[in-house]
Structure formats: structure tokens, C-alpha cells
PDB file of C-alpha atoms in Angstrom:
ATOM      1  CA  UNK A  57     -43.742 -26.116  54.955  1.00  0.00           C
ATOM      2  CA  UNK A  58     -40.251 -26.087  53.250  1.00  0.00           C
ATOM      3  CA  UNK A  59     -39.370 -22.583  51.682  1.00  0.00           C
ATOM      4  CA  UNK A  60     -38.300 -22.287  48.133  1.00  0.00           C
ATOM      5  CA  UNK A  61     -34.161 -22.085  47.928  1.00  0.00           C
ATOM      6  CA  UNK A  62     -32.699 -19.800  45.770  1.00  0.00           C
ATOM      7  CA  UNK A  63     -31.046 -21.102  42.522  1.00  0.00           C
ATOM      8  CA  UNK A  64     -27.329 -21.968  42.790  1.00  0.00           C
ATOM      9  CA  UNK A  65     -25.377 -19.091  40.971  1.00  0.00           C
ATOM     10  CA  UNK A  66     -21.942 -20.799  39.192  1.00  0.00           C
ATOM     11  CA  UNK A  67     -18.695 -20.185  40.613  1.00  0.00           C
ATOM     12  CA  UNK A  68     -17.084 -17.248  39.691  1.00  0.00           C
ATOM     13  CA  UNK A  69     -13.891 -18.912  38.483  1.00  0.00           C
ATOM     14  CA  UNK A  70     -16.693 -21.796  36.580  1.00  0.00           C
ATOM     15  CA  UNK A  71     -17.914 -18.472  34.660  1.00  0.00           C
ATOM     16  CA  UNK A  72     -14.701 -16.954  33.819  1.00  0.00           C
ATOM     17  CA  UNK A  73     -13.116 -20.096  32.613  1.00  0.00           C
ATOM     18  CA  UNK A  74     -16.534 -20.629  29.928  1.00  0.00           C
ATOM     19  CA  UNK A  75     -16.412 -16.614  29.070  1.00  0.00           C
ATOM     20  CA  UNK A  76     -12.627 -17.330  27.718  1.00  0.00           C
ATOM     21  CA  UNK A  77     -13.212 -20.534  25.968  1.00  0.00           C
ATOM     22  CA  UNK A  78     -15.884 -18.810  24.378  1.00  0.00           C
ATOM     23  CA  UNK A  79     -13.548 -15.827  23.431  1.00  0.00           C
ATOM     24  CA  UNK A  80     -10.487 -18.580  22.246  1.00  0.00           C
ATOM     25  CA  UNK A  81     -13.106 -20.467  20.234  1.00  0.00           C
ATOM     26  CA  UNK A  82     -14.427 -17.164  18.222  1.00  0.00           C
ATOM     27  CA  UNK A  83     -10.827 -16.586  18.132  1.00  0.00           C
ATOM     28  CA  UNK A  84      -9.560 -19.514  16.447  1.00  0.00           C
ATOM     29  CA  UNK A  85     -10.745 -19.391  12.789  1.00  0.00           C
ATOM     30  CA  UNK A  86      -8.810 -16.298  12.684  1.00  0.00           C
ATOM     31  CA  UNK A  87      -5.633 -17.269  14.716  1.00  0.00           C
ATOM     32  CA  UNK A  88      -5.953 -20.419  11.801  1.00  0.00           C
ATOM     33  CA  UNK A  89      -5.900 -18.395   8.542  1.00  0.00           C
ATOM     34  CA  UNK A  90      -3.484 -15.264  10.090  1.00  0.00           C
ATOM     35  CA  UNK A  91      -1.400 -18.142  10.807  1.00  0.00           C
ATOM     36  CA  UNK A  92      -2.069 -20.356   7.275  1.00  0.00           C
ATOM     37  CA  UNK A  93      -1.519 -16.917   5.442  1.00  0.00           C
ATOM     38  CA  UNK A  94       1.113 -14.673   6.981  1.00  0.00           C
ATOM     39  CA  UNK A  95       3.427 -16.653   9.793  1.00  0.00           C
ATOM     40  CA  UNK A  96       4.405 -19.939   7.710  1.00  0.00           C
ATOM     41  CA  UNK A  97       4.881 -18.081   3.981  1.00  0.00           C
ATOM     42  CA  UNK A  98       7.054 -15.493   6.433  1.00  0.00           C
ATOM     43  CA  UNK A  99       8.871 -18.706   8.135  1.00  0.00           C
ATOM     44  CA  UNK A 100       9.485 -20.537   4.844  1.00  0.00           C
ATOM     45  CA  UNK A 101      10.535 -17.460   3.080  1.00  0.00           C
ATOM     46  CA  UNK A 102      13.375 -16.877   5.882  1.00  0.00           C
ATOM     47  CA  UNK A 103      14.078 -20.731   5.682  1.00  0.00           C
ATOM     48  CA  UNK A 104      14.175 -20.584   2.079  1.00  0.00           C
ATOM     49  CA  UNK A 105      16.662 -17.596   2.463  1.00  0.00           C
ATOM     50  CA  UNK A 106      19.670 -19.585   3.631  1.00  0.00           C
ATOM     51  CA  UNK A 107      19.721 -21.597   0.612  1.00  0.00           C
ATOM     52  CA  UNK A 108      20.833 -21.694  -2.789  1.00  0.00           C
ATOM     53  CA  UNK A 109      19.952 -23.254  -6.322  1.00  0.00           C
ATOM     54  CA  UNK A 110      23.159 -24.622  -8.095  1.00  0.00           C
ATOM     55  CA  UNK A 111      23.500 -25.538 -11.399  1.00  0.00           C
ATOM     56  CA  UNK A 112      26.302 -27.444 -13.336  1.00  0.00           C
ATOM     57  CA  UNK A 113      28.076 -25.157 -15.993  1.00  0.00           C
ATOM     58  CA  UNK A 114      26.936 -27.855 -18.653  1.00  0.00           C
ATOM     59  CA  UNK A 115      23.223 -27.758 -17.216  1.00  0.00           C
ATOM     60  CA  UNK A 116      22.643 -31.199 -18.289  1.00  0.00           C
ATOM     61  CA  UNK A 117      22.329 -32.120 -14.292  1.00  0.00           C
ATOM     62  CA  UNK A 118      19.203 -31.652 -12.143  1.00  0.00           C
ATOM     63  CA  UNK A 119      19.399 -28.099 -10.119  1.00  0.00           C
ATOM     64  CA  UNK A 120      20.313 -28.614  -6.446  1.00  0.00           C
ATOM     65  CA  UNK A 121      19.576 -26.934  -3.577  1.00  0.00           C
ATOM     66  CA  UNK A 122      22.611 -26.446  -0.995  1.00  0.00           C
ATOM     67  CA  UNK A 123      22.854 -24.358   2.244  1.00  0.00           C
ATOM     68  CA  UNK A 124      24.931 -21.130   2.109  1.00  0.00           C
ATOM     69  CA  UNK A 125      24.161 -19.298   5.104  1.00  0.00           C
ATOM     70  CA  UNK A 126      24.600 -16.010   4.836  1.00  0.00           C
ATOM     71  CA  UNK A 127      25.196 -15.594   1.490  1.00  0.00           C
ATOM     72  CA  UNK A 128      22.272 -14.868  -0.523  1.00  0.00           C
ATOM     73  CA  UNK A 129      21.960 -11.514   2.086  1.00  0.00           C
ATOM     74  CA  UNK A 130      25.522 -10.723   1.713  1.00  0.00           C
ATOM     75  CA  UNK A 131      24.825 -10.957  -2.203  1.00  0.00           C
ATOM     76  CA  UNK A 132      21.721  -8.850  -1.923  1.00  0.00           C
ATOM     77  CA  UNK A 133      22.653  -6.314   0.086  1.00  0.00           C
ATOM     78  CA  UNK A 134      25.956  -5.331  -2.341  1.00  0.00           C
ATOM     79  CA  UNK A 135      23.998  -5.696  -5.320  1.00  0.00           C
ATOM     80  CA  UNK A 136      24.111  -2.302  -7.178  1.00  0.00           C
ATOM     81  CA  UNK A 137      20.984  -2.947  -9.002  1.00  0.00           C
ATOM     82  CA  UNK A 138      19.501  -3.653  -5.493  1.00  0.00           C
ATOM     83  CA  UNK A 139      19.767   0.031  -4.466  1.00  0.00           C
ATOM     84  CA  UNK A 140      19.622   1.265  -7.882  1.00  0.00           C
ATOM     85  CA  UNK A 141      15.666   0.329  -8.103  1.00  0.00           C
ATOM     86  CA  UNK A 142      15.534   1.322  -4.338  1.00  0.00           C
ATOM     87  CA  UNK A 143      16.631   4.650  -5.238  1.00  0.00           C
ATOM     88  CA  UNK A 144      14.162   4.462  -8.391  1.00  0.00           C
ATOM     89  CA  UNK A 145      11.355   3.739  -5.564  1.00  0.00           C
ATOM     90  CA  UNK A 146      12.309   5.942  -2.687  1.00  0.00           C
ATOM     91  CA  UNK A 147      12.015   8.913  -5.153  1.00  0.00           C
ATOM     92  CA  UNK A 148       9.175   7.674  -6.962  1.00  0.00           C
ATOM     93  CA  UNK A 149       7.305   7.480  -3.460  1.00  0.00           C
ATOM     94  CA  UNK A 150       8.967  10.843  -2.591  1.00  0.00           C
ATOM     95  CA  UNK A 151       7.128  12.512  -5.069  1.00  0.00           C
ATOM     96  CA  UNK A 152       3.856  10.548  -5.652  1.00  0.00           C
ATOM     97  CA  UNK A 153       2.918   9.732  -2.044  1.00  0.00           C
ATOM     98  CA  UNK A 154       2.299  13.300  -0.931  1.00  0.00           C
ATOM     99  CA  UNK A 155       0.744  14.518  -4.221  1.00  0.00           C
ATOM    100  CA  UNK A 156      -1.866  11.594  -4.088  1.00  0.00           C
ATOM    101  CA  UNK A 157      -2.256  12.040  -0.034  1.00  0.00           C
ATOM    102  CA  UNK A 158      -3.114  15.818  -1.186  1.00  0.00           C
ATOM    103  CA  UNK A 159      -5.484  15.564  -3.648  1.00  0.00           C
ATOM    104  CA  UNK A 160      -7.074  12.700  -1.127  1.00  0.00           C
ATOM    105  CA  UNK A 161      -7.393  15.160   1.325  1.00  0.00           C
ATOM    106  CA  UNK A 162      -9.118  17.793  -0.820  1.00  0.00           C
ATOM    107  CA  UNK A 163     -11.329  15.530  -2.190  1.00  0.00           C
ATOM    108  CA  UNK A 164     -12.623  14.232   1.081  1.00  0.00           C
ATOM    109  CA  UNK A 165     -12.801  18.112   2.563  1.00  0.00           C
ATOM    110  CA  UNK A 166     -15.074  19.165  -0.550  1.00  0.00           C
ATOM    111  CA  UNK A 167     -17.264  15.964  -0.176  1.00  0.00           C
ATOM    112  CA  UNK A 168     -17.741  16.801   3.429  1.00  0.00           C
ATOM    113  CA  UNK A 169     -18.533  20.382   2.945  1.00  0.00           C
ATOM    114  CA  UNK A 170     -21.823  21.849   3.402  1.00  0.00           C
ATOM    115  CA  UNK A 171     -21.847  23.409   0.523  1.00  0.00           C
ATOM    116  CA  UNK A 172     -21.750  19.121  -1.071  1.00  0.00           C
ATOM    117  CA  UNK A 173     -24.274  17.856  -3.409  1.00  0.00           C
ATOM    118  CA  UNK A 174     -24.592  14.079  -4.916  1.00  0.00           C
ATOM    119  CA  UNK A 175     -21.950  12.973  -2.518  1.00  0.00           C
ATOM    120  CA  UNK A 176     -23.086   9.131  -2.902  1.00  0.00           C
ATOM    121  CA  UNK A 177     -22.237   9.627  -6.728  1.00  0.00           C
ATOM    122  CA  UNK A 178     -19.033  11.496  -6.383  1.00  0.00           C
ATOM    123  CA  UNK A 179     -17.349   8.931  -3.391  1.00  0.00           C
ATOM    124  CA  UNK A 180     -18.146   6.292  -5.677  1.00  0.00           C
ATOM    125  CA  UNK A 181     -16.971   7.991  -9.054  1.00  0.00           C
ATOM    126  CA  UNK A 182     -13.671   8.796  -6.993  1.00  0.00           C
ATOM    127  CA  UNK A 183     -13.315   5.202  -5.638  1.00  0.00           C
ATOM    128  CA  UNK A 184     -14.031   3.593  -9.090  1.00  0.00           C
ATOM    129  CA  UNK A 185     -10.381   3.527 -10.868  1.00  0.00           C
ATOM    130  CA  UNK A 186      -9.531   1.534  -7.519  1.00  0.00           C
ATOM    131  CA  UNK A 187     -11.848  -1.085  -8.097  1.00  0.00           C
ATOM    132  CA  UNK A 188     -10.055  -1.776 -11.342  1.00  0.00           C
ATOM    133  CA  UNK A 189      -6.872  -4.308 -11.541  1.00  0.00           C
ATOM    134  CA  UNK A 190      -3.819  -3.008 -11.349  1.00  0.00           C
ATOM    135  CA  UNK A 191      -2.930  -4.851 -14.200  1.00  0.00           C
ATOM    136  CA  UNK A 192      -5.651  -3.501 -16.296  1.00  0.00           C
ATOM    137  CA  UNK A 193      -5.427  -0.006 -15.258  1.00  0.00           C
ATOM    138  CA  UNK A 194      -1.459   0.149 -16.359  1.00  0.00           C
ATOM    139  CA  UNK A 195      -2.244  -1.841 -19.596  1.00  0.00           C
ATOM    140  CA  UNK A 196      -4.529   1.474 -20.188  1.00  0.00           C
ATOM    141  CA  UNK A 197      -2.123   3.902 -19.290  1.00  0.00           C
ATOM    142  CA  UNK A 198      -0.074   2.174 -21.570  1.00  0.00           C
ATOM    143  CA  UNK A 199      -1.926   2.498 -24.320  1.00  0.00           C
ATOM    144  CA  UNK A 200      -2.890   6.605 -23.366  1.00  0.00           C
ATOM    145  CA  UNK A 201       1.048   7.215 -23.011  1.00  0.00           C
ATOM    146  CA  UNK A 202       1.983   5.651 -26.792  1.00  0.00           C
ATOM    147  CA  UNK A 203       3.578   8.756 -28.780  1.00  0.00           C
ATOM    148  CA  UNK A 204       1.941   8.308 -31.992  1.00  0.00           C
ATOM    149  CA  UNK A 205      -1.420   7.591 -30.054  1.00  0.00           C
ATOM    150  CA  UNK A 206      -1.386   9.261 -26.713  1.00  0.00           C
ATOM    151  CA  UNK A 207      -4.141  11.921 -26.834  1.00  0.00           C
ATOM    152  CA  UNK A 208      -2.144  13.257 -24.066  1.00  0.00           C
ATOM    153  CA  UNK A 209       1.150  13.741 -26.221  1.00  0.00           C
ATOM    154  CA  UNK A 210      -1.171  15.555 -29.553  1.00  0.00           C
ATOM    155  CA  UNK A 211      -2.790  17.553 -26.718  1.00  0.00           C
ATOM    156  CA  UNK A 212       0.740  18.577 -24.991  1.00  0.00           C
ATOM    157  CA  UNK A 213       2.141  19.120 -28.581  1.00  0.00           C
ATOM    158  CA  UNK A 214      -0.562  21.348 -29.968  1.00  0.00           C
ATOM    159  CA  UNK A 215       0.689  23.982 -27.097  1.00  0.00           C
ATOM    160  CA  UNK A 216       3.807  23.416 -27.862  1.00  0.00           C
ATOM    161  CA  UNK A 217       5.279  20.826 -25.938  1.00  0.00           C
ATOM    162  CA  UNK A 218       6.757  17.623 -27.020  1.00  0.00           C
ATOM    163  CA  UNK A 219       6.704  15.079 -24.441  1.00  0.00           C
ATOM    164  CA  UNK A 220       7.501  11.192 -24.574  1.00  0.00           C
ATOM    165  CA  UNK A 221       6.034   9.881 -21.510  1.00  0.00           C
ATOM    166  CA  UNK A 222       7.757   6.812 -22.120  1.00  0.00           C
ATOM    167  CA  UNK A 223      11.386   8.263 -22.058  1.00  0.00           C
ATOM    168  CA  UNK A 224      13.935   7.501 -19.366  1.00  0.00           C
ATOM    169  CA  UNK A 225      13.155  10.581 -17.826  1.00  0.00           C
ATOM    170  CA  UNK A 226       9.422  10.706 -17.830  1.00  0.00           C
ATOM    171  CA  UNK A 227       8.685   6.824 -17.056  1.00  0.00           C
ATOM    172  CA  UNK A 228       8.674   7.113 -13.716  1.00  0.00           C
ATOM    173  CA  UNK A 229       6.161  10.177 -13.744  1.00  0.00           C
ATOM    174  CA  UNK A 230       4.045   8.376 -15.940  1.00  0.00           C
ATOM    175  CA  UNK A 231       3.909   5.558 -13.511  1.00  0.00           C
ATOM    176  CA  UNK A 232       3.252   7.783 -10.496  1.00  0.00           C
ATOM    177  CA  UNK A 233       0.466   9.263 -12.153  1.00  0.00           C
ATOM    178  CA  UNK A 234      -1.283   5.405 -12.585  1.00  0.00           C
ATOM    179  CA  UNK A 235      -1.041   4.567  -9.450  1.00  0.00           C
ATOM    180  CA  UNK A 236      -1.825   8.488  -8.024  1.00  0.00           C
ATOM    181  CA  UNK A 237      -5.549   7.788 -10.480  1.00  0.00           C
ATOM    182  CA  UNK A 238      -5.848   4.431  -8.549  1.00  0.00           C
ATOM    183  CA  UNK A 239      -5.532   5.131  -4.767  1.00  0.00           C
ATOM    184  CA  UNK A 240      -6.439   8.586  -4.657  1.00  0.00           C
ATOM    185  CA  UNK A 241     -10.155   7.683  -4.263  1.00  0.00           C
ATOM    186  CA  UNK A 242      -9.116   4.775  -1.819  1.00  0.00           C
ATOM    187  CA  UNK A 243      -7.503   7.281   0.612  1.00  0.00           C
ATOM    188  CA  UNK A 244     -10.230   9.774  -0.063  1.00  0.00           C
ATOM    189  CA  UNK A 245     -12.832   7.066   1.660  1.00  0.00           C
ATOM    190  CA  UNK A 246      -9.873   7.315   4.440  1.00  0.00           C
ATOM    191  CA  UNK A 247     -10.179  10.762   5.550  1.00  0.00           C
ATOM    192  CA  UNK A 248     -13.586  10.792   4.491  1.00  0.00           C
ATOM    193  CA  UNK A 249     -14.459   8.317   7.285  1.00  0.00           C
ATOM    194  CA  UNK A 250     -12.392  10.390   9.539  1.00  0.00           C
ATOM    195  CA  UNK A 251     -14.485  13.482   8.705  1.00  0.00           C
ATOM    196  CA  UNK A 252     -18.073  11.058   9.588  1.00  0.00           C
ATOM    197  CA  UNK A 253     -16.625  10.720  13.136  1.00  0.00           C
ATOM    198  CA  UNK A 254     -16.228  14.087  14.197  1.00  0.00           C
ATOM    199  CA  UNK A 255     -18.833  15.301  16.169  1.00  0.00           C
ATOM    200  CA  UNK A 256     -21.038  17.953  14.157  1.00  0.00           C
ATOM    201  CA  UNK A 257     -21.795  19.894  17.647  1.00  0.00           C
ATOM    202  CA  UNK A 258     -17.770  21.509  17.121  1.00  0.00           C
ATOM    203  CA  UNK A 259     -18.719  22.875  13.540  1.00  0.00           C
ATOM    204  CA  UNK A 260     -21.801  24.149  14.724  1.00  0.00           C
ATOM    205  CA  UNK A 261     -20.315  26.042  17.784  1.00  0.00           C
ATOM    206  CA  UNK A 262     -17.496  27.595  15.402  1.00  0.00           C
ATOM    207  CA  UNK A 263     -20.198  28.658  13.045  1.00  0.00           C
ATOM    208  CA  UNK A 264     -21.933  30.341  15.998  1.00  0.00           C
ATOM    209  CA  UNK A 265     -18.250  31.562  17.603  1.00  0.00           C
ATOM    210  CA  UNK A 266     -18.057  33.189  13.548  1.00  0.00           C
ATOM    211  CA  UNK A 267     -15.725  30.843  11.888  1.00  0.00           C
ATOM    212  CA  UNK A 268     -15.524  30.696   8.291  1.00  0.00           C
ATOM    213  CA  UNK A 269     -15.647  27.471   6.979  1.00  0.00           C
ATOM    214  CA  UNK A 270     -11.739  27.543   5.657  1.00  0.00           C
ATOM    215  CA  UNK A 271     -11.190  28.712   9.564  1.00  0.00           C
ATOM    216  CA  UNK A 272     -13.464  25.380  10.235  1.00  0.00           C
ATOM    217  CA  UNK A 273     -11.195  23.310   8.066  1.00  0.00           C
ATOM    218  CA  UNK A 274      -8.017  24.889   9.627  1.00  0.00           C
ATOM    219  CA  UNK A 275      -8.983  24.286  13.199  1.00  0.00           C
ATOM    220  CA  UNK A 276     -11.002  21.671  13.428  1.00  0.00           C
ATOM    221  CA  UNK A 277     -10.987  19.214  10.535  1.00  0.00           C
ATOM    222  CA  UNK A 278      -7.160  18.885   9.577  1.00  0.00           C
ATOM    223  CA  UNK A 279      -6.193  18.559  13.250  1.00  0.00           C
ATOM    224  CA  UNK A 280      -8.722  16.353  13.783  1.00  0.00           C
ATOM    225  CA  UNK A 281      -7.672  13.928  10.847  1.00  0.00           C
ATOM    226  CA  UNK A 282      -4.028  13.034  12.250  1.00  0.00           C
ATOM    227  CA  UNK A 283      -4.608   9.534  12.415  1.00  0.00           C
ATOM    228  CA  UNK A 284      -6.140   8.950   9.379  1.00  0.00           C
ATOM    229  CA  UNK A 285      -3.603  10.608   7.199  1.00  0.00           C
ATOM    230  CA  UNK A 286      -0.900   8.615   9.324  1.00  0.00           C
ATOM    231  CA  UNK A 287      -2.736   5.305   8.703  1.00  0.00           C
ATOM    232  CA  UNK A 288      -2.967   6.591   4.827  1.00  0.00           C
ATOM    233  CA  UNK A 289       0.781   7.541   4.329  1.00  0.00           C
ATOM    234  CA  UNK A 290       1.991   4.063   5.859  1.00  0.00           C
ATOM    235  CA  UNK A 291      -0.265   2.041   3.834  1.00  0.00           C
ATOM    236  CA  UNK A 292       0.787   4.114   0.615  1.00  0.00           C
ATOM    237  CA  UNK A 293       4.745   3.501   1.748  1.00  0.00           C
ATOM    238  CA  UNK A 294       3.853  -0.377   1.851  1.00  0.00           C
ATOM    239  CA  UNK A 295       2.382  -0.190  -1.182  1.00  0.00           C
ATOM    240  CA  UNK A 296       4.570   1.769  -3.183  1.00  0.00           C
ATOM    241  CA  UNK A 297       7.704  -0.225  -2.312  1.00  0.00           C
ATOM    242  CA  UNK A 298       6.164  -3.195  -3.900  1.00  0.00           C
ATOM    243  CA  UNK A 299       5.504  -1.417  -7.169  1.00  0.00           C
ATOM    244  CA  UNK A 300       5.808  -4.056  -9.897  1.00  0.00           C
ATOM    245  CA  UNK A 301       2.643  -4.283 -12.201  1.00  0.00           C
ATOM    246  CA  UNK A 302       3.227  -0.534 -13.797  1.00  0.00           C
ATOM    247  CA  UNK A 303       7.063  -1.160 -14.707  1.00  0.00           C
ATOM    248  CA  UNK A 304       6.062  -4.847 -15.879  1.00  0.00           C
ATOM    249  CA  UNK A 305       3.348  -3.444 -17.814  1.00  0.00           C
ATOM    250  CA  UNK A 306       5.052  -0.833 -19.634  1.00  0.00           C
ATOM    251  CA  UNK A 307       8.333  -2.538 -20.258  1.00  0.00           C
ATOM    252  CA  UNK A 308       7.005  -4.006 -23.524  1.00  0.00           C
ATOM    253  CA  UNK A 309       6.688   0.089 -24.409  1.00  0.00           C
ATOM    254  CA  UNK A 310       9.901   1.056 -22.700  1.00  0.00           C
ATOM    255  CA  UNK A 311      12.931  -1.235 -24.043  1.00  0.00           C
ATOM    256  CA  UNK A 312      14.959   0.117 -21.248  1.00  0.00           C
ATOM    257  CA  UNK A 313      12.872  -1.028 -18.212  1.00  0.00           C
ATOM    258  CA  UNK A 314      14.884  -4.228 -17.757  1.00  0.00           C
ATOM    259  CA  UNK A 315      13.949  -7.440 -15.180  1.00  0.00           C
ATOM    260  CA  UNK A 316      16.167  -5.380 -12.337  1.00  0.00           C
ATOM    261  CA  UNK A 317      14.438  -2.195 -12.775  1.00  0.00           C
ATOM    262  CA  UNK A 318      12.347  -2.310  -9.118  1.00  0.00           C
ATOM    263  CA  UNK A 319      13.498  -4.602  -6.034  1.00  0.00           C
ATOM    264  CA  UNK A 320      10.083  -6.533  -6.493  1.00  0.00           C
ATOM    265  CA  UNK A 321      10.629  -7.228 -10.069  1.00  0.00           C
ATOM    266  CA  UNK A 322      14.245  -8.278  -9.053  1.00  0.00           C
ATOM    267  CA  UNK A 323      12.581 -10.439  -6.226  1.00  0.00           C
ATOM    268  CA  UNK A 324      10.209 -11.893  -9.679  1.00  0.00           C
ATOM    269  CA  UNK A 325      13.167 -12.545 -12.073  1.00  0.00           C
ATOM    270  CA  UNK A 326      15.092 -14.604  -9.182  1.00  0.00           C
ATOM    271  CA  UNK A 327      11.910 -16.719  -8.892  1.00  0.00           C
ATOM    272  CA  UNK A 328      10.756 -17.412 -11.942  1.00  0.00           C
ATOM    273  CA  UNK A 329      13.586 -16.043 -14.522  1.00  0.00           C
ATOM    274  CA  UNK A 330      15.602 -18.328 -16.804  1.00  0.00           C
ATOM    275  CA  UNK A 331      17.929 -19.117 -13.486  1.00  0.00           C
ATOM    276  CA  UNK A 332      15.379 -19.190 -11.054  1.00  0.00           C
ATOM    277  CA  UNK A 333      16.757 -19.186  -7.659  1.00  0.00           C
ATOM    278  CA  UNK A 334      14.462 -19.443  -4.830  1.00  0.00           C
ATOM    279  CA  UNK A 335      16.671 -18.646  -2.268  1.00  0.00           C
ATOM    280  CA  UNK A 336      17.536 -15.228  -3.677  1.00  0.00           C
ATOM    281  CA  UNK A 337      14.165 -14.279  -4.593  1.00  0.00           C
ATOM    282  CA  UNK A 338      13.078 -14.975  -0.633  1.00  0.00           C
ATOM    283  CA  UNK A 339      16.294 -13.072   0.667  1.00  0.00           C
ATOM    284  CA  UNK A 340      15.120  -9.790  -1.925  1.00  0.00           C
ATOM    285  CA  UNK A 341      11.548  -9.989  -0.560  1.00  0.00           C
ATOM    286  CA  UNK A 342      12.745 -10.281   3.322  1.00  0.00           C
ATOM    287  CA  UNK A 343      14.801  -7.552   2.932  1.00  0.00           C
ATOM    288  CA  UNK A 344      12.207  -5.214   1.017  1.00  0.00           C
ATOM    289  CA  UNK A 345       9.815  -6.129   3.769  1.00  0.00           C
ATOM    290  CA  UNK A 346      12.611  -4.617   6.012  1.00  0.00           C
ATOM    291  CA  UNK A 347      13.066  -1.589   4.451  1.00  0.00           C
ATOM    292  CA  UNK A 348       9.439  -0.632   4.201  1.00  0.00           C
ATOM    293  CA  UNK A 349       8.925  -1.796   8.377  1.00  0.00           C
ATOM    294  CA  UNK A 350      11.923   0.635   8.698  1.00  0.00           C
ATOM    295  CA  UNK A 351      10.074   3.344   6.299  1.00  0.00           C
ATOM    296  CA  UNK A 352       7.476   3.327   8.498  1.00  0.00           C
ATOM    297  CA  UNK A 353       8.342   3.050  11.808  1.00  0.00           C
ATOM    298  CA  UNK A 354      10.532   6.195  10.862  1.00  0.00           C
ATOM    299  CA  UNK A 355       7.551   7.895   9.715  1.00  0.00           C
ATOM    300  CA  UNK A 356       5.918   7.209  12.615  1.00  0.00           C
ATOM    301  CA  UNK A 357       8.385   8.775  15.015  1.00  0.00           C
ATOM    302  CA  UNK A 358       8.447  11.677  13.191  1.00  0.00           C
ATOM    303  CA  UNK A 359       4.892  12.411  12.883  1.00  0.00           C
ATOM    304  CA  UNK A 360       4.376  11.633  16.419  1.00  0.00           C
ATOM    305  CA  UNK A 361       6.960  14.119  17.207  1.00  0.00           C
ATOM    306  CA  UNK A 362       5.551  16.638  15.537  1.00  0.00           C
ATOM    307  CA  UNK A 363       2.091  16.234  16.407  1.00  0.00           C
TER     308      UNK A 363
END
């Protein structure tokens, strides 16, 4: 009588190849979408940045696209309007981002405290401004800034402060207020998610050793949020460099804001303005992406050295 034979196991090499094929198949949708919506637009923008649109002096002939090499980069990098707009954006970010991050951190710590009640309600309430489209938020706040209509201006006037929130000296602060109002709840959720991941045993051990809640915040919670802070600041830097919605909407009420007020407005005007030049618009976009990358890299390096 023949003995039953054990089932033949597939060879290890064949199994690994099968697993690899399965992994690549799972990765394929992401790779296609990433290539379509991220890599191809970047390649096209870089390609377009080496061309320029030329028009005849009388404007009778059709515009002609000609290869100009690095001429667009020279024009953009030597443009005083670009660096003036860049100065506004950097100054805006230097004030707005720290205020927003500190406010988001404070809210997250309050909602994570043992005394917090109705956390779900407050979490949703703080996040709600982020769900409002940026253009709509800018329109609402622009109405609230109108000198003749604003309840804010009237309240300040009642205490003896006559402030025009749409004046050249205050309009950047007004824009920063809109951005802070919109994104504080979003950043709060980043901090709150990081706090929820901290093992509760650390807090219990600290309390058994007699640590106060403030001591737990300073010695445990804040140090454990270093990674979340870096993420929130990096996202804020990248977002702030793209400042566009607020000044574009507020142009209707603040005539001194022109089409070159920020680099992103400059890129939009080059792309869709009266003298549209897609090559120059692509060049401004690439330069701004490079600036955002350098700022994010510099912040990452400084943060790691100081941690």
C-alpha cells in the first residue's frame, strides 16, 4: 500500500515573485494618479518655462511661442515686483504662522486635559472654519473689515481706536486674521491626534509621582508633540507661500492691492492677464516652489539641530 505524499510547496522564489507582482498591482493606481496629477504638470511647467509668448507691436498677428532658454528665469529673478511681493509673504508668514501654531497647540492641550467636557462638540466647532471655501471666507471677512459697515471697526471706535482694517499698513494683518481663523482648527486636529497617541500610562505615572497638570504639559505632552509641530509648520509654510485668495478678494475694497501684490497673484496675472504669457507664469510658479522647498528644508534642519 502506497503512503500518501505531502503536498508540494511552491518554491520560495516563485512565492516571492507572486507577492511582488501583487504589491506592484496594488501600487499601480497610486502610481498612475501620482504621475498624472503631480509629475506630468511639473514636467510641463518646467518645459513651458523655457518658452515665451511674443506678440506683434500692433497686436494684429497671432501670438507666437518662441524658445527663450533661461531668459524667463532672468526676468523673474531680477523683477523688483517679485521680491517686493516675496517680502510681503515672508513678513506675513513670520507673524501669522507662530500665532496660528501656538493657538492650535493651546486648543489641543485644552481639549486633551482631564477637565475637558463636550470634546466632540468643540473639536467640530474649531474645525468648522476649515470647511468653508477660502474665497467665501475672504468675502465674509472683507465685509467685516468695511470701514462703514464693520462691527469690529465700530467696536474699536467705541473704545477710542480709529482703525481702517483695509489700509496699506493693516491689510496684511487683516489677511493673517483670515488665515489664522481658517486653519487653526485644522492644525489643532494634528496636535490632538498626536496627543491621543501618547500612552496614558505616562500621565498616570507622573500623577502618582506628584506632578501637576501643568508639569505634565511641559514635561510630557509638549515634548511628545515635536513631530506634529514640525508637520504643522511645514504645511503652514507651504500654504502661506501660496497666499492668493485673500488679497485677490480684498482688491475690490483695497485699490492699492495690484495684480503683483503677491508672487502667486503675479503668476496668475502672467497666465490669464491681458498680456498672458504662460512661460513667465510657469517660471514664477517654479521659483516659488523652489523658495517653499528651501524654507521647509531650512526649518527642518534648524528643528533637528535644536531638538
